mmCIF file of C-alpha atoms in Angstrom:
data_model
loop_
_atom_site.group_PDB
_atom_site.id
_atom_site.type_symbol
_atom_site.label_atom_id
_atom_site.label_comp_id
_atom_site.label_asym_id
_atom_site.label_seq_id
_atom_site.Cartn_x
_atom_site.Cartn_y
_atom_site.Cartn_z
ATOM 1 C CA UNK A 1190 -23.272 15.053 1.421
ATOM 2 C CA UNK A 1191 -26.960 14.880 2.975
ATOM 3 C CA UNK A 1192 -28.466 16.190 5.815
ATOM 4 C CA UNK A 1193 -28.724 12.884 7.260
ATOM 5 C CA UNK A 1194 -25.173 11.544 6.849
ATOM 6 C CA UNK A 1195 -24.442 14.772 8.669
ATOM 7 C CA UNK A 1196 -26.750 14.073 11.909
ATOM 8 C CA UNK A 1197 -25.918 10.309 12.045
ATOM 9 C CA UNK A 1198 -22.140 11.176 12.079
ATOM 10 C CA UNK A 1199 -22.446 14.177 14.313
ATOM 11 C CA UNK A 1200 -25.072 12.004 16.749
ATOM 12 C CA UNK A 1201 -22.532 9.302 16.813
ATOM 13 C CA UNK A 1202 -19.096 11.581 17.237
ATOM 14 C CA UNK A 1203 -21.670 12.630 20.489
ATOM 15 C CA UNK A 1204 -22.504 8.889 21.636
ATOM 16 C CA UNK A 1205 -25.900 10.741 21.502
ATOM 17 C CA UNK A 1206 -29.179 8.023 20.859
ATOM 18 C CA UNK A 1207 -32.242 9.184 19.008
ATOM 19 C CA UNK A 1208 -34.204 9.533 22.120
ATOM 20 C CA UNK A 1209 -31.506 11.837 23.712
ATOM 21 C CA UNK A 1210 -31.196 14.198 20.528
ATOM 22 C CA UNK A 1211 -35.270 13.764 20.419
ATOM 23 C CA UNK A 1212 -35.504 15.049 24.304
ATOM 24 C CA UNK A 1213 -32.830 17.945 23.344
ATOM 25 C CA UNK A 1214 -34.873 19.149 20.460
ATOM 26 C CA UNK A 1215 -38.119 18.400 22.486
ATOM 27 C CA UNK A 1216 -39.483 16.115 19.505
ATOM 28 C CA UNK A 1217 -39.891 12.757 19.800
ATOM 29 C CA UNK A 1218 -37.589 9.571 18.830
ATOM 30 C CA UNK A 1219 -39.611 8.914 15.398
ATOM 31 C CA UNK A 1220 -38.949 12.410 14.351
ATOM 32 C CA UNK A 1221 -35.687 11.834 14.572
ATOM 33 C CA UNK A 1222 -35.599 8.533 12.950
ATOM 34 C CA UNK A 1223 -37.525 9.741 9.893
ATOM 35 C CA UNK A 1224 -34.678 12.505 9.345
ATOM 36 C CA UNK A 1225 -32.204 10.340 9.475
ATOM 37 C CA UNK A 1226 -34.458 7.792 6.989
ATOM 38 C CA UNK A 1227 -35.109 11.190 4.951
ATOM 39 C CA UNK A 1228 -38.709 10.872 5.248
ATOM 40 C CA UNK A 1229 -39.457 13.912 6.361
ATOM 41 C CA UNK A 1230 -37.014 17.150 7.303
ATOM 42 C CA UNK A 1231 -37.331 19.282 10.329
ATOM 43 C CA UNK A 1232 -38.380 22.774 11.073
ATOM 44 C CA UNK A 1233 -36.635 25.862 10.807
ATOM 45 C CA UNK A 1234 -36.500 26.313 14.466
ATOM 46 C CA UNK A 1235 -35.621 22.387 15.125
ATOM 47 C CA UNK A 1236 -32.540 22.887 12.202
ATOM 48 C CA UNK A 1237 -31.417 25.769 14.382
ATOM 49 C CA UNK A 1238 -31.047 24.144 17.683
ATOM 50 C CA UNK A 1239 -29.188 21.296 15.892
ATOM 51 C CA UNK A 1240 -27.024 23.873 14.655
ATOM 52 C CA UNK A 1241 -26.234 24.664 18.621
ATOM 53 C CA UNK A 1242 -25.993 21.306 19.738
ATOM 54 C CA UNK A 1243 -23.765 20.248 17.088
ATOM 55 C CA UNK A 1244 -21.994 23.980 17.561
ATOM 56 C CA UNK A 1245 -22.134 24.065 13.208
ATOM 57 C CA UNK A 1246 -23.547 26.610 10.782
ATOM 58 C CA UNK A 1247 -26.919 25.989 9.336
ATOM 59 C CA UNK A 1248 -25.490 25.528 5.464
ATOM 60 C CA UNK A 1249 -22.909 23.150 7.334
ATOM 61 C CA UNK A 1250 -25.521 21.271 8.725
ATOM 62 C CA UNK A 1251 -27.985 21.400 5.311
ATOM 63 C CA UNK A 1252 -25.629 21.164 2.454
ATOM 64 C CA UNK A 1253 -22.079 20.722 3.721
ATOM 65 C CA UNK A 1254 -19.720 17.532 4.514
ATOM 66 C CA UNK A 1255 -19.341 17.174 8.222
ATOM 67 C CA UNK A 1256 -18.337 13.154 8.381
ATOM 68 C CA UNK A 1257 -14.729 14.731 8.053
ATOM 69 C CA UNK A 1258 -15.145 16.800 11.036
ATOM 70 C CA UNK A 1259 -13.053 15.643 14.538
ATOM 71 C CA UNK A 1260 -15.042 14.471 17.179
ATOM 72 C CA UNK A 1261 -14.898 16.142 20.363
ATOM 73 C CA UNK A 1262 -14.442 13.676 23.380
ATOM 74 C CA UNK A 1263 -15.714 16.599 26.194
ATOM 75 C CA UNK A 1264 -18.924 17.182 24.105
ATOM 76 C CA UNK A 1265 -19.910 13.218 23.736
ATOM 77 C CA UNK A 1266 -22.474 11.981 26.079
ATOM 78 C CA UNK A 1267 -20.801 9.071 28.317
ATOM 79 C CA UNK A 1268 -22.117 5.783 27.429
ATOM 80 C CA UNK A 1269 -24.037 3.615 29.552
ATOM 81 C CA UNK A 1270 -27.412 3.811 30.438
ATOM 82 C CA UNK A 1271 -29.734 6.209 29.349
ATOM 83 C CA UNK A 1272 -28.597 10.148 31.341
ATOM 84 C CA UNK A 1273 -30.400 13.178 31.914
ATOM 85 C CA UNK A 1274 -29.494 15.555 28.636
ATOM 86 C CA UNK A 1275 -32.021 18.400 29.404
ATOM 87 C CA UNK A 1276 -32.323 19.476 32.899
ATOM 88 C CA UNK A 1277 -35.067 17.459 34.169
ATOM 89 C CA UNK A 1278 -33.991 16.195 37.579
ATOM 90 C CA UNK A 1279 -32.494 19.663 37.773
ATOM 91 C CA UNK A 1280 -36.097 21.285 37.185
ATOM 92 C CA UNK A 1281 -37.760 19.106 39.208
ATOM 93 C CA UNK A 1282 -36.025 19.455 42.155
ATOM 94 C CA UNK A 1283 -36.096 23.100 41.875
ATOM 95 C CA UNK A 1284 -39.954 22.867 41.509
ATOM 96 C CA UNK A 1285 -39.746 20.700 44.398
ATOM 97 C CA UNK A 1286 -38.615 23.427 46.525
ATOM 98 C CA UNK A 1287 -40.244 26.656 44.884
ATOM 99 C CA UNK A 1288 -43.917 25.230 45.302
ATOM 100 C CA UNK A 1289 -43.512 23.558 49.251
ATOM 101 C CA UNK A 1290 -41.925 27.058 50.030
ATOM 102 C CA UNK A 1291 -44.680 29.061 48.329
ATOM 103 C CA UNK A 1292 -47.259 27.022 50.432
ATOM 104 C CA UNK A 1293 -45.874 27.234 53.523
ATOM 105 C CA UNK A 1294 -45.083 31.272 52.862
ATOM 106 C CA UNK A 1295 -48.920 31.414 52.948
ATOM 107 C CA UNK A 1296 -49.464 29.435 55.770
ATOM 108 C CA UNK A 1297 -46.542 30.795 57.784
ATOM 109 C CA UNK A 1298 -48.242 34.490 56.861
ATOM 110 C CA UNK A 1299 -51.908 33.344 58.002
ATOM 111 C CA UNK A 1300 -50.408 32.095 61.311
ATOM 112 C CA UNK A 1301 -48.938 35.458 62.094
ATOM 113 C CA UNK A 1302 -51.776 37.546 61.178
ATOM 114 C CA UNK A 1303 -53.542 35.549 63.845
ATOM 115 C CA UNK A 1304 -50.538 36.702 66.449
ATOM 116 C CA UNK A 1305 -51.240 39.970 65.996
ATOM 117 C CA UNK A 1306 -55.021 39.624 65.475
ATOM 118 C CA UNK A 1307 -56.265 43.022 67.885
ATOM 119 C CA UNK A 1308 -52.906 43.448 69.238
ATOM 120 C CA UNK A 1309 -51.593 46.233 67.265
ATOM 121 C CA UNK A 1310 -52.976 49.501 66.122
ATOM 122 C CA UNK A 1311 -51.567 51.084 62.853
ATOM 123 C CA UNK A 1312 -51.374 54.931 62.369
ATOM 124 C CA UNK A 1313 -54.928 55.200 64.446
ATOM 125 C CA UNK A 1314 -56.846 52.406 62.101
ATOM 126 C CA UNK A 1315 -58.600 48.979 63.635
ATOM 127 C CA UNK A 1316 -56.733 46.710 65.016
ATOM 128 C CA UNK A 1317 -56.900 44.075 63.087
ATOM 129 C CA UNK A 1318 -55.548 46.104 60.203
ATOM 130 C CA UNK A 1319 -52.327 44.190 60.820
ATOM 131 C CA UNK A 1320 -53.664 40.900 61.014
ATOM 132 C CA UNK A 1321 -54.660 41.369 57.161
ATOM 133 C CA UNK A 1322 -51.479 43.281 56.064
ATOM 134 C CA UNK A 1323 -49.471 40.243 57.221
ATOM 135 C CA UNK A 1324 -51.729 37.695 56.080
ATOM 136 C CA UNK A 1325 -51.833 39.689 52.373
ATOM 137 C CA UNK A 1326 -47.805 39.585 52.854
ATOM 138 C CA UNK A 1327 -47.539 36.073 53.396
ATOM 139 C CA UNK A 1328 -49.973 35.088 50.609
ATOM 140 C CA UNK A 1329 -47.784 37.678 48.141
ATOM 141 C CA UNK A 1330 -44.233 35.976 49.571
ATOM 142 C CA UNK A 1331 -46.249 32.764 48.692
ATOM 143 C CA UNK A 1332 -46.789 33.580 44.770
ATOM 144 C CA UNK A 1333 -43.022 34.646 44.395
ATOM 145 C CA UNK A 1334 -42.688 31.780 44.783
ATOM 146 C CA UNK A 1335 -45.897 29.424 42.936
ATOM 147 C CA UNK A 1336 -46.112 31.683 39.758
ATOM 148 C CA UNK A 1337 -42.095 31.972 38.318
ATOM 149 C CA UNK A 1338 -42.259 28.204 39.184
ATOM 150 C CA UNK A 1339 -45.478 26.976 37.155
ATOM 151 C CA UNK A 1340 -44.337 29.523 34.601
ATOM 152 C CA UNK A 1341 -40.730 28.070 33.679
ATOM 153 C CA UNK A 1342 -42.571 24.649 34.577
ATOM 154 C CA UNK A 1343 -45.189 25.563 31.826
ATOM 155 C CA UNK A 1344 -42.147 26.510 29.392
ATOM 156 C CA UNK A 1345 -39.900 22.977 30.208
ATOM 157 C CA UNK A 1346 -42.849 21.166 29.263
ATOM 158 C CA UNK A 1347 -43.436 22.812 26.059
ATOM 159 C CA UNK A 1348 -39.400 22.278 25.609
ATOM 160 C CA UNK A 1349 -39.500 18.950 26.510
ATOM 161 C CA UNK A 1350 -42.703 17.295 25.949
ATOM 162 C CA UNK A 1351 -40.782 13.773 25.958
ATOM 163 C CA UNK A 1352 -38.437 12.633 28.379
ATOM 164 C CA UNK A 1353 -36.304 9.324 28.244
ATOM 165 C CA UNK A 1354 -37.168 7.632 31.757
ATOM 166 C CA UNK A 1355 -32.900 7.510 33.085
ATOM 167 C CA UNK A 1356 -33.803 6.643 36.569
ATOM 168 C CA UNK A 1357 -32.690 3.435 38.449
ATOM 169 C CA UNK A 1358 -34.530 1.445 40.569
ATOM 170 C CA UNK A 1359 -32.244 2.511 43.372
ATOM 171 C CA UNK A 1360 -33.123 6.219 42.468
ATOM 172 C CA UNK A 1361 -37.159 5.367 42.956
ATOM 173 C CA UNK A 1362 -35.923 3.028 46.088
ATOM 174 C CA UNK A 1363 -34.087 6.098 47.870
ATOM 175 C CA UNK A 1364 -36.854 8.257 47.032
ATOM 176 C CA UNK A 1365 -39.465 6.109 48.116
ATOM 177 C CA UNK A 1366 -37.351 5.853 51.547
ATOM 178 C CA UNK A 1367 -37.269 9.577 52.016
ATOM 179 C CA UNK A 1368 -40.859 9.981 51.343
ATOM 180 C CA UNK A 1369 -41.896 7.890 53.644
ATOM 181 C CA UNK A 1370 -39.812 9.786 56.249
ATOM 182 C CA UNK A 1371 -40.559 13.194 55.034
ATOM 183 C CA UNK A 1372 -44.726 11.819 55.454
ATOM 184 C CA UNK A 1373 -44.243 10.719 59.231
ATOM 185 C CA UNK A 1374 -42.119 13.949 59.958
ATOM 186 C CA UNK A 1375 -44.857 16.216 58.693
ATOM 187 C CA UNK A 1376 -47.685 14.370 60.022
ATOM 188 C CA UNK A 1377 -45.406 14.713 63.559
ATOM 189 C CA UNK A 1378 -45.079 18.418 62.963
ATOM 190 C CA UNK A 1379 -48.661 18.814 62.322
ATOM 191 C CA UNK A 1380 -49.975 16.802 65.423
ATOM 192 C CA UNK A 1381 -47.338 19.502 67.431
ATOM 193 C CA UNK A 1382 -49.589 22.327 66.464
ATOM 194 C CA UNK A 1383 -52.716 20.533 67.380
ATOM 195 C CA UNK A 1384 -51.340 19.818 70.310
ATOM 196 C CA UNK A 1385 -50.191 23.671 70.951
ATOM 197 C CA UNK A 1386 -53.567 24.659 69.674
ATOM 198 C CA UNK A 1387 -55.487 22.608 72.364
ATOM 199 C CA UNK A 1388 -52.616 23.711 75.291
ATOM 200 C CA UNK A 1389 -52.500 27.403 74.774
ATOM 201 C CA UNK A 1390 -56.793 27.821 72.975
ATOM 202 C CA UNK A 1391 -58.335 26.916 76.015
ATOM 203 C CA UNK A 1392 -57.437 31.130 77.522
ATOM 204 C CA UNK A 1393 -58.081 33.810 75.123
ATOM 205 C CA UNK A 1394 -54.936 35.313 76.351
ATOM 206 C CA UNK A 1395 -52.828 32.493 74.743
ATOM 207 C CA UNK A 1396 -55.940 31.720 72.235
ATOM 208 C CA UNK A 1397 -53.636 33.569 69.390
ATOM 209 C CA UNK A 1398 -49.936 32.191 70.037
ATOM 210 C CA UNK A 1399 -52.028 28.622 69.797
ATOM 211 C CA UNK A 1400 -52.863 29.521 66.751
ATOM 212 C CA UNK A 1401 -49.994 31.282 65.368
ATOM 213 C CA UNK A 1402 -48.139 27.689 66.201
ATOM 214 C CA UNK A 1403 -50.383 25.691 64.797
ATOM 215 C CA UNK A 1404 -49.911 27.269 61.318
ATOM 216 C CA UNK A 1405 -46.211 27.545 61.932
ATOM 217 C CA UNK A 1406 -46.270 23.826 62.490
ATOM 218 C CA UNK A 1407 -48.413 22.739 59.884
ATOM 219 C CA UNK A 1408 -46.694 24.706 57.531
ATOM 220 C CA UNK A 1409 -43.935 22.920 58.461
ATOM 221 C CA UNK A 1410 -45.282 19.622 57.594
ATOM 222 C CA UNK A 1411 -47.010 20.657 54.787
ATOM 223 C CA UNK A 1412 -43.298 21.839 52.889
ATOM 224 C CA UNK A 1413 -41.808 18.066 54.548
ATOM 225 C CA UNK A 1414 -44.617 15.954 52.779
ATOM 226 C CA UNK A 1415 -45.468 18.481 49.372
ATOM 227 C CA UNK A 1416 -41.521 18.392 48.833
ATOM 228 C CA UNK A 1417 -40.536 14.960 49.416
ATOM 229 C CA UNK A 1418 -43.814 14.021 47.291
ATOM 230 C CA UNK A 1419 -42.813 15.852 44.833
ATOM 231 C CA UNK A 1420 -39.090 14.188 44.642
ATOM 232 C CA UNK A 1421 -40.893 11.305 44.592
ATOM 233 C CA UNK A 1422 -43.497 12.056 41.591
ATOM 234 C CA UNK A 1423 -40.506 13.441 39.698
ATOM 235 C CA UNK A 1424 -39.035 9.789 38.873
ATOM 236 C CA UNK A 1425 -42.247 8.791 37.625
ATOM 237 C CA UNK A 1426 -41.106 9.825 34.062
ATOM 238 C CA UNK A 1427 -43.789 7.756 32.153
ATOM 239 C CA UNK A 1428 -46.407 10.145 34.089
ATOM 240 C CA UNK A 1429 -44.695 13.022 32.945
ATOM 241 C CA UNK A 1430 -44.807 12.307 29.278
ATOM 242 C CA UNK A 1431 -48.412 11.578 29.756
ATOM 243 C CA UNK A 1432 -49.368 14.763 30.737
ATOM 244 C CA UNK A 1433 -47.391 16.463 28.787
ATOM 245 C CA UNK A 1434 -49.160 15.256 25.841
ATOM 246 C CA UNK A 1435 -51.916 16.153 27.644
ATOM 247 C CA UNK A 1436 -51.403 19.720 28.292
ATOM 248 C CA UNK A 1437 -50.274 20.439 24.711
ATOM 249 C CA UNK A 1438 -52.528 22.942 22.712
ATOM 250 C CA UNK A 1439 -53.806 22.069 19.213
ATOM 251 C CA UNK A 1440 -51.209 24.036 18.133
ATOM 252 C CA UNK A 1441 -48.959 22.283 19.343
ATOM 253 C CA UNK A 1442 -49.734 19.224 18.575
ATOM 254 C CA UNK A 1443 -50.106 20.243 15.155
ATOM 255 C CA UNK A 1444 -46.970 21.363 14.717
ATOM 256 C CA UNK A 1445 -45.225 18.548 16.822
ATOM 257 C CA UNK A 1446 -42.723 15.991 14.940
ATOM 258 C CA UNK A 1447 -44.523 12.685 15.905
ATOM 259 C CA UNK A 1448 -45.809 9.856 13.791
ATOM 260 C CA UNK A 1449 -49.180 10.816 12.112
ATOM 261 C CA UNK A 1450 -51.133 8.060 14.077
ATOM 262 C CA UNK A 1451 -49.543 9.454 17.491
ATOM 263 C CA UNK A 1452 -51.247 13.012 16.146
ATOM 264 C CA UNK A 1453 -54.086 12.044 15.236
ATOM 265 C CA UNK A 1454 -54.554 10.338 18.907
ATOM 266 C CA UNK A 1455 -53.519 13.534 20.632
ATOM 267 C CA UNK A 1456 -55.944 15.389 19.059
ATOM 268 C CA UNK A 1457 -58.974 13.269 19.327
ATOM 269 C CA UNK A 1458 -57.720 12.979 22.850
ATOM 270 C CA UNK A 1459 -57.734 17.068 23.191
ATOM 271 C CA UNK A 1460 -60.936 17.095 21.403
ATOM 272 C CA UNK A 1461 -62.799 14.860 23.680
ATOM 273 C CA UNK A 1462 -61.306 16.871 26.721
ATOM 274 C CA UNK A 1463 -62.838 19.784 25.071
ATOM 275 C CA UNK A 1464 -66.076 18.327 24.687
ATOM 276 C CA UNK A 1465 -66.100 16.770 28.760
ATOM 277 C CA UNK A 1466 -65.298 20.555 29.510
ATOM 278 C CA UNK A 1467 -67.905 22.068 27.622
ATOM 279 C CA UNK A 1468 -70.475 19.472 29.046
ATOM 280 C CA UNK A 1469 -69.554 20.268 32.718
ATOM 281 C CA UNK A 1470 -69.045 23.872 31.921
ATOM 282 C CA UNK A 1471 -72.855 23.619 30.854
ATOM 283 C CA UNK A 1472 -74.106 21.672 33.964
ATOM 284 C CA UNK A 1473 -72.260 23.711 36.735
ATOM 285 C CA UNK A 1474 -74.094 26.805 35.137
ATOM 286 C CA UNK A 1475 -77.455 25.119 34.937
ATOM 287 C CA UNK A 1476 -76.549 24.158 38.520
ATOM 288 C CA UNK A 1477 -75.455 27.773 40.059
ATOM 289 C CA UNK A 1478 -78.965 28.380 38.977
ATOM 290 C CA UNK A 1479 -81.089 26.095 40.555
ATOM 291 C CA UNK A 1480 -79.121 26.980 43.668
ATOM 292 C CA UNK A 1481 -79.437 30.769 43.695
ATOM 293 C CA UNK A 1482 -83.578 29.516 42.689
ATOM 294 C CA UNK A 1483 -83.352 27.438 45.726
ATOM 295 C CA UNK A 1484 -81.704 30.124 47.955
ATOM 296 C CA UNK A 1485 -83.528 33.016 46.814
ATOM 297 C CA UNK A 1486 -86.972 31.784 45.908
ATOM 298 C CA UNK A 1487 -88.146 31.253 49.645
ATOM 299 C CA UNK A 1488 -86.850 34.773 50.444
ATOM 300 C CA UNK A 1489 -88.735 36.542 48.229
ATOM 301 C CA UNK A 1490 -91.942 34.460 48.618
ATOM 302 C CA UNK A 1491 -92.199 35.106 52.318
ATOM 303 C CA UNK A 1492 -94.254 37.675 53.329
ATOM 304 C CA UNK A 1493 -91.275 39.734 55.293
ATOM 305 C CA UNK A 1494 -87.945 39.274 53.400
ATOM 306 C CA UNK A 1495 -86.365 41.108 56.058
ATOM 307 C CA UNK A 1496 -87.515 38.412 59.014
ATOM 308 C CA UNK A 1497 -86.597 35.573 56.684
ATOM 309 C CA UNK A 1498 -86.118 32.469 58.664
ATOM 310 C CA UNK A 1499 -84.318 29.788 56.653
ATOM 311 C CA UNK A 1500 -85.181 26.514 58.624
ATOM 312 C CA UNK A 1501 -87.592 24.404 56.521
ATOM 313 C CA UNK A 1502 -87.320 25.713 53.375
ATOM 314 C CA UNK A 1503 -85.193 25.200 50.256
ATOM 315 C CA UNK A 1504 -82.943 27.544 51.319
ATOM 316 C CA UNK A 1505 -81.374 25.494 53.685
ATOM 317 C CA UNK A 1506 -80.332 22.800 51.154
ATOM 318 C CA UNK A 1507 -79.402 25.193 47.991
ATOM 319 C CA UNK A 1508 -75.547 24.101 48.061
ATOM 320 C CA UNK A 1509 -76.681 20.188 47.001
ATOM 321 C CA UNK A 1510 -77.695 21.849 43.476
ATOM 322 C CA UNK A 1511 -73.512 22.308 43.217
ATOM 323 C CA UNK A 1512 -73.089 18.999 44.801
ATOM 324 C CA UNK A 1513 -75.766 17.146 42.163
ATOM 325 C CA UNK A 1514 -73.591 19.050 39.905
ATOM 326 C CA UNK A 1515 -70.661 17.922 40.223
ATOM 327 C CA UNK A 1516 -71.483 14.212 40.696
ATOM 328 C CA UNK A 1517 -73.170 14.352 37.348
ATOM 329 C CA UNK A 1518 -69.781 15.576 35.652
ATOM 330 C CA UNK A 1519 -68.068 12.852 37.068
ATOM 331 C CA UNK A 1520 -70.840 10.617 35.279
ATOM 332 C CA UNK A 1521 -70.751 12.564 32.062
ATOM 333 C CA UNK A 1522 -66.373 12.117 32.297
ATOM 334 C CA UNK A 1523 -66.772 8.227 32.735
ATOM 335 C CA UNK A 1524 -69.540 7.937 30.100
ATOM 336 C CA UNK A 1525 -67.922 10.368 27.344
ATOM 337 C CA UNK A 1526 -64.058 8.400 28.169
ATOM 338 C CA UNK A 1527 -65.526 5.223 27.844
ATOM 339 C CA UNK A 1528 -67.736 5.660 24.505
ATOM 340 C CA UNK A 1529 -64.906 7.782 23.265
ATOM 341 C CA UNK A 1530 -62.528 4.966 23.495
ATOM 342 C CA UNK A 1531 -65.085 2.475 22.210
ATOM 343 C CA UNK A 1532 -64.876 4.603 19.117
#
């Protein structure tokens, strides 16, 4: 018996489709068709996690008869329309909640540093020692949460570079719904901070709770609208897919199980982001230069470096060299995507 009278019988004792086994394996549908048409035979690693799906031993899998084998009704995907097999309405509402939460950590942090801005002495030291311990704190709380998320994010990609779009219409409908709240709530919450901000600034005695509250509140809003944006964004599976070909390394694509036309596109795609880098790279450095000539030149002319007056001279204007800059990448990006595609 062949490998692929095995996976067809073991796919179909699953109700699994090829896109499902393909998101499982994190390969995409051909690969899995070309198996089955014995065109080509999977990797080591891929073999492996077959073995786990299919809970059967690698010389099973290979060289064995498994058509005989029972099917097992707990372990076969329902069927209907196309369900979420690996996780990724899971993930992304997890992500949804790690990355609002590590935002408004940092905000939430920054607003009560400014509470205790001069208030507080610590151990004899200045004042606003405090201030920056809690504003440090809130930026570290912040990360706890940002990094493990675009790590394991980073790693579900790389797991499961395709994704078969499961969602309903109803599913974008409700989300669209709850955006839309979510984006009038958090503007609300952040027009309540300007509004403590203007109550309580206009005395220095209140100057820092004013302040304290208008983080608080904007942090607030910020997690509503990030979050709820984010819910949103994560039904948009067609996006996904996209730039998760996108983010995939050479060696990665390389390696991937796709059609050789689909690889050869990813990596001319890579390579041209490569060379778009490499062009901006070059102009941002040739424009940190002019500006620190623009900046610096004046100073040194004058007479008294020390009296330097800036009005009038160069020095005054030496940030447009960054803003020229970064203008002329966005011209080089057009150009270079649309003579790429051309050829």
């Amino acid at each position: 018996m062949s490998f692929r009278d095995n996976l067809q019988h073991l796919r179909a004792t699953r109700n699994m489709t090829q896109e499902q086994l393909a998101m499982l394996l994190g390969v995409s549908r051909q690969s899995v068709a070309k198996w089955e048409a014995e065109k080509s035979s999977p990797e080591m690693d891929k073999l492996l996690k077959l073995c786990q799906i299919f809970e059967c031993s690698l010389d099973d899998l290979v060289r064995g008869d498994l058509t005989g084998r029972a099917p097992e009704p707990a372990a076969a995907v329902p069927a209907g329309p196309p369900a979420d097999v690996c996780g990724y309405d899971e993930h992304q509402r997890r992500l949804a909640w790690q990355v609002p939460t590590g935002v408004a950590a940092i905000l939430v942090g920054c607003g009560l540093g400014f509470l205790a801005e001069g208030r507080f002495g610590v151990l004899g030291a200045d004042e606003d020692v405090l201030m920056i311990v809690l504003i440090l704190l809130g930026v570290l709380a912040g990360l706890a949460f940002l990094i493990p998320a675009g790590m394991e994010h980073v790693a579900f990609v790389k797991a499961h570079p395709y994704v078969e779009d499961f969602y309903t219409e109803d599913d974008r409908s409700v989300a669209r719904r709850a955006f839309s709240r979510a984006m009038v709530a958090g503007i609300a919450l952040i027009f309540a901070g300007a509004v403590c901000i203007m109550v309580l600034g206009e005395q220095r005695a209140t100057e820092r709770e004013g302040l304290c509250l208008l983080m608080c509140f904007i942090a607030a809003g910020v997690w509503f609208i990030v979050r709820y944006g984010m819910l949103l964004g994560r039904t948009n599976v067609a996006e996904y897919n996209k730039n998760a070909a996108e983010d995939l390394e050479v060696e990665d694509i390389v390696k991937a199980e796709v059609d050789e036309q689909v690889r050869e596109a990813l990596l001319e795609k890579k390579r041209s982001g490569e060379r778009v880098g490499a062009v901006c790279g070059a102009i941002m450095i040739v424009a940190t230069i002019v500006a620190f000539v623009l900046l610096f030149a004046p100073v040194f002319s004058s007479g008294d470096p020390s009296n330097f007056r800036p009005e009038g001279t160069s020095a005054m204007w030496f940030w447009m060299a960054w803003v020229v800059g970064g203008l002329l990448c966005a011209i080089v990006s057009i150009l270079m995507g649309a003579f790429g595609r051309r050829e």
